[in-house]
Tab-separated table of C-alpha atoms in Angstrom:
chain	number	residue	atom	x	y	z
A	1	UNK	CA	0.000	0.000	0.000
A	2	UNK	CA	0.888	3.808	0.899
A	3	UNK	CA	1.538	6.642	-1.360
A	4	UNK	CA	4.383	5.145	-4.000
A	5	UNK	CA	3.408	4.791	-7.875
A	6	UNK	CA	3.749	1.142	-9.121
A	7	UNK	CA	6.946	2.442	-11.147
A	8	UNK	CA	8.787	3.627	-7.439
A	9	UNK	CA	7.603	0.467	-5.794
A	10	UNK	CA	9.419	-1.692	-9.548
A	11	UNK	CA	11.998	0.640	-9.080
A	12	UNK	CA	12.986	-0.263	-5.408
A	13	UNK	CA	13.000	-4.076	-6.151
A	14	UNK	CA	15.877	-3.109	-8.200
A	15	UNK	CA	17.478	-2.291	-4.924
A	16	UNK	CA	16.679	-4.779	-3.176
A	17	UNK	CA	17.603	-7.262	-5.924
A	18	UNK	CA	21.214	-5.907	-5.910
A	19	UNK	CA	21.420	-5.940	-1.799
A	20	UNK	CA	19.892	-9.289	-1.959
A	21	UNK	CA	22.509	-10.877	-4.428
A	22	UNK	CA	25.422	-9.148	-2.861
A	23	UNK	CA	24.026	-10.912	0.447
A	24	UNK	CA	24.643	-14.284	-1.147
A	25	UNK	CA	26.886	-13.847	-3.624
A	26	UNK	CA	29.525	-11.941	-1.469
A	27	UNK	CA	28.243	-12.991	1.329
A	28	UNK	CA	29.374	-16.613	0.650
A	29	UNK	CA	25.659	-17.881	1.133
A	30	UNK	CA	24.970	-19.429	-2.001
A	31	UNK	CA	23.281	-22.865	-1.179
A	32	UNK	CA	25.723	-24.405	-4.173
A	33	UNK	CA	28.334	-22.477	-5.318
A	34	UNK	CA	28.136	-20.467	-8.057
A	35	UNK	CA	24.283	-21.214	-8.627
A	36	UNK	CA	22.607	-17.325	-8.448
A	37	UNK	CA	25.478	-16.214	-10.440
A	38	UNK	CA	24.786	-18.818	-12.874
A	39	UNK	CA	21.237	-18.020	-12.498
A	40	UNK	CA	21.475	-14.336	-12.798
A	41	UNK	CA	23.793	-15.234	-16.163
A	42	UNK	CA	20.566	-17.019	-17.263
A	43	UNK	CA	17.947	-14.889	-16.932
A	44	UNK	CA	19.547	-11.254	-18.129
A	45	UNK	CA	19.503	-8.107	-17.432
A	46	UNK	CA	16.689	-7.065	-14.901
A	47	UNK	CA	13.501	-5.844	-16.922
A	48	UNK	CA	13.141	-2.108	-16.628
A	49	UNK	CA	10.551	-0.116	-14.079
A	50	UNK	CA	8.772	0.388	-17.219
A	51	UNK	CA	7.849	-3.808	-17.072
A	52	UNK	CA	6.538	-3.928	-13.425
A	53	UNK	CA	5.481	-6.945	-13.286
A	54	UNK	CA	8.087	-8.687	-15.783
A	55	UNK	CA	10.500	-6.725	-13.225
A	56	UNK	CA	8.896	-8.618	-10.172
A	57	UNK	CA	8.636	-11.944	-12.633
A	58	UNK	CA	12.864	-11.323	-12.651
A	59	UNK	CA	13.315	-10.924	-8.984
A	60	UNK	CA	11.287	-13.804	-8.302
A	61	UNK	CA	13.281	-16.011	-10.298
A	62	UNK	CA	15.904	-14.554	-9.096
A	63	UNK	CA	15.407	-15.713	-5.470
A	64	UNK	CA	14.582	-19.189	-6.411
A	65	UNK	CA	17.698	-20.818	-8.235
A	66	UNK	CA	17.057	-24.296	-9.005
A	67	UNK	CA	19.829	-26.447	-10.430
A	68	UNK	CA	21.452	-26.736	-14.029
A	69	UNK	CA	20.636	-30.523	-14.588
A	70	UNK	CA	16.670	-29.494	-13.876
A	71	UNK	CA	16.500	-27.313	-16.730
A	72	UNK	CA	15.679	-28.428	-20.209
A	73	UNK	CA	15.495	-25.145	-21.913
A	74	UNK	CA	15.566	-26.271	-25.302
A	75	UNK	CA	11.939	-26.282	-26.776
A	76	UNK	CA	10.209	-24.607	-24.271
A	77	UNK	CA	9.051	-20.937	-25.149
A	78	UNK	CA	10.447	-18.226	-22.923
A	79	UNK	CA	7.866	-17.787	-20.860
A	80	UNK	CA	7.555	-21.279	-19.809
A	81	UNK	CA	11.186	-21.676	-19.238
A	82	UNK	CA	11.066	-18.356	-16.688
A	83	UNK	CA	8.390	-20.014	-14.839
A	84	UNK	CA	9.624	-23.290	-14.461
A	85	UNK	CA	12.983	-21.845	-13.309
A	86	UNK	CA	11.981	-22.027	-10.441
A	87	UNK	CA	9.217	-24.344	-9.950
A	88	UNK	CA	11.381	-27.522	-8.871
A	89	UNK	CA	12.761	-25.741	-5.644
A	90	UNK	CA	9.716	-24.453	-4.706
A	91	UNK	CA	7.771	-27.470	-5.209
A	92	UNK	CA	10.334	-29.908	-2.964
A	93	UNK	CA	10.112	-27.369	-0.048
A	94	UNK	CA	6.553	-27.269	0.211
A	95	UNK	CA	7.004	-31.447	-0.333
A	96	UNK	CA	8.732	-30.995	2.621
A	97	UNK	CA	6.326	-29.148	4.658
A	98	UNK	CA	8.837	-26.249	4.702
A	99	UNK	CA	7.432	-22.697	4.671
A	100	UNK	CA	10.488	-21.127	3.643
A	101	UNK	CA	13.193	-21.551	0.964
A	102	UNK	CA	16.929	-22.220	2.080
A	103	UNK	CA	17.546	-18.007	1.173
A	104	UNK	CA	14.138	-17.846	3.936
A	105	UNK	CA	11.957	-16.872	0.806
A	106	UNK	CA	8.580	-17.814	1.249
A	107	UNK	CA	7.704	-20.833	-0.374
A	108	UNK	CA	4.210	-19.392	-1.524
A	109	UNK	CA	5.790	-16.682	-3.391
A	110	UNK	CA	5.609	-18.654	-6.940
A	111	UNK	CA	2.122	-19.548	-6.818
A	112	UNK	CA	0.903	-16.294	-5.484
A	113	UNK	CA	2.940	-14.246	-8.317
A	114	UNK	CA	1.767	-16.450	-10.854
A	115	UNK	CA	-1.792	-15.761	-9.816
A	116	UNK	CA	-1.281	-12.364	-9.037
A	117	UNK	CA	-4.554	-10.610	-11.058
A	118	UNK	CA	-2.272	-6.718	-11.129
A	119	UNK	CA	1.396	-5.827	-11.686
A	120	UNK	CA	0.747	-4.010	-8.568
A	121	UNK	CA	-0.086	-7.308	-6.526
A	122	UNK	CA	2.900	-9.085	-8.286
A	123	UNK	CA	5.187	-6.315	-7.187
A	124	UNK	CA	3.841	-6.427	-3.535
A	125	UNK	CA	4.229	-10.398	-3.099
A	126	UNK	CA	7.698	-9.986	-4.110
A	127	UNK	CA	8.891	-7.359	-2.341
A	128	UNK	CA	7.665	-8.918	0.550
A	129	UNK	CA	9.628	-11.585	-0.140
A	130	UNK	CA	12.802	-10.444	-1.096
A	131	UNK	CA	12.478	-8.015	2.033
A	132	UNK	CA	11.813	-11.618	4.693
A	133	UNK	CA	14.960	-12.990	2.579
A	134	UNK	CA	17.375	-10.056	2.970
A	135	UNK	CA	16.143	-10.055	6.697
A	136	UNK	CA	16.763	-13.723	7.278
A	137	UNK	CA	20.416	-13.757	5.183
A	138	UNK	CA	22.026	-10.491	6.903
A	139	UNK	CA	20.665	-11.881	10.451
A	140	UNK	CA	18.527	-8.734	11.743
A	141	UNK	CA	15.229	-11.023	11.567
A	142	UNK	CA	16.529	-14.703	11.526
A	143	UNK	CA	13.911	-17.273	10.404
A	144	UNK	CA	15.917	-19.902	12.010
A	145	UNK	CA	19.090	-20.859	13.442
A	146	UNK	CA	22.232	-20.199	11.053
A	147	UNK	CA	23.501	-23.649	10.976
A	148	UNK	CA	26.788	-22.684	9.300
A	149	UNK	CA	29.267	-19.680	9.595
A	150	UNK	CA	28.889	-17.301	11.902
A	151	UNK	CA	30.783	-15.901	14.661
């Protein structure tokens, strides 16, 4: 809600998109090395403001790397490929009865920005998001225990 147009609101997930990789990335985070930078390689540059919700599509996929070997990308159209990205990591967490992702993104984030019916909405899920994972990862609002690192 409050006062910001949709385009401030896309523009701040760019923000939060760089804080959040440079989190994992150089925070030495990554679940399997190298996978968001290979991730980030695959999905390009970050769709402009202009493109809210292909912007909040981006971050979304973004936050949920799945591995290499679970991604045929050769006939699938664009679209389908985006979404599917991350569909496998989502889908074993909630297998699991987890409610979170191992970056402490909410595991309902997928579904909800697929069904999202406005860019607005789409926007919202994922900022939300991305906010509870940059919370979790630089350890102001822990969602659990770090089990590794740490002083």
């Amino acid at each position: 809600g409050g006062g910001f147009s949709l385009r401030d609101q896309a523009e701040a997930l760019g923000e939060l998109a760089e804080r959040w990789r440079s989190l994992v990335v150089g925070g030495g985070k990554e679940l399997v090395p190298g996978q968001v930078t290979r991730n980030l390689e695959d999905l390009g540059p970050i769709p402009p403001p202009s493109e809210p919700r292909r912007r909040a599509m981006w971050v979304a996929a973004m936050m949920h790397p799945i591995p290499a070997k679970s991604q045929p990308l050769s006939i699938r159209p664009a679209r389908q490929v985006f979404y599917n990205k991350w569909s496998g990591m989502m889908a074993a967490a909630m297998n699991s009865g987890r409610m979170y992702s191992g970056y402490g993104v909410p595991v309902a984030t997928r579904p909800s920005v697929l069904a999202a019916p406005t860019a607005r909405k789409c926007v919202e899920i994922v900022t939300h998001a991305i906010q509870t994972s940059i919370a979790h990862l630089d350890g102001s609002e822990p969602l659990w225990e770090a089990t590794r690192g740490g002083s």
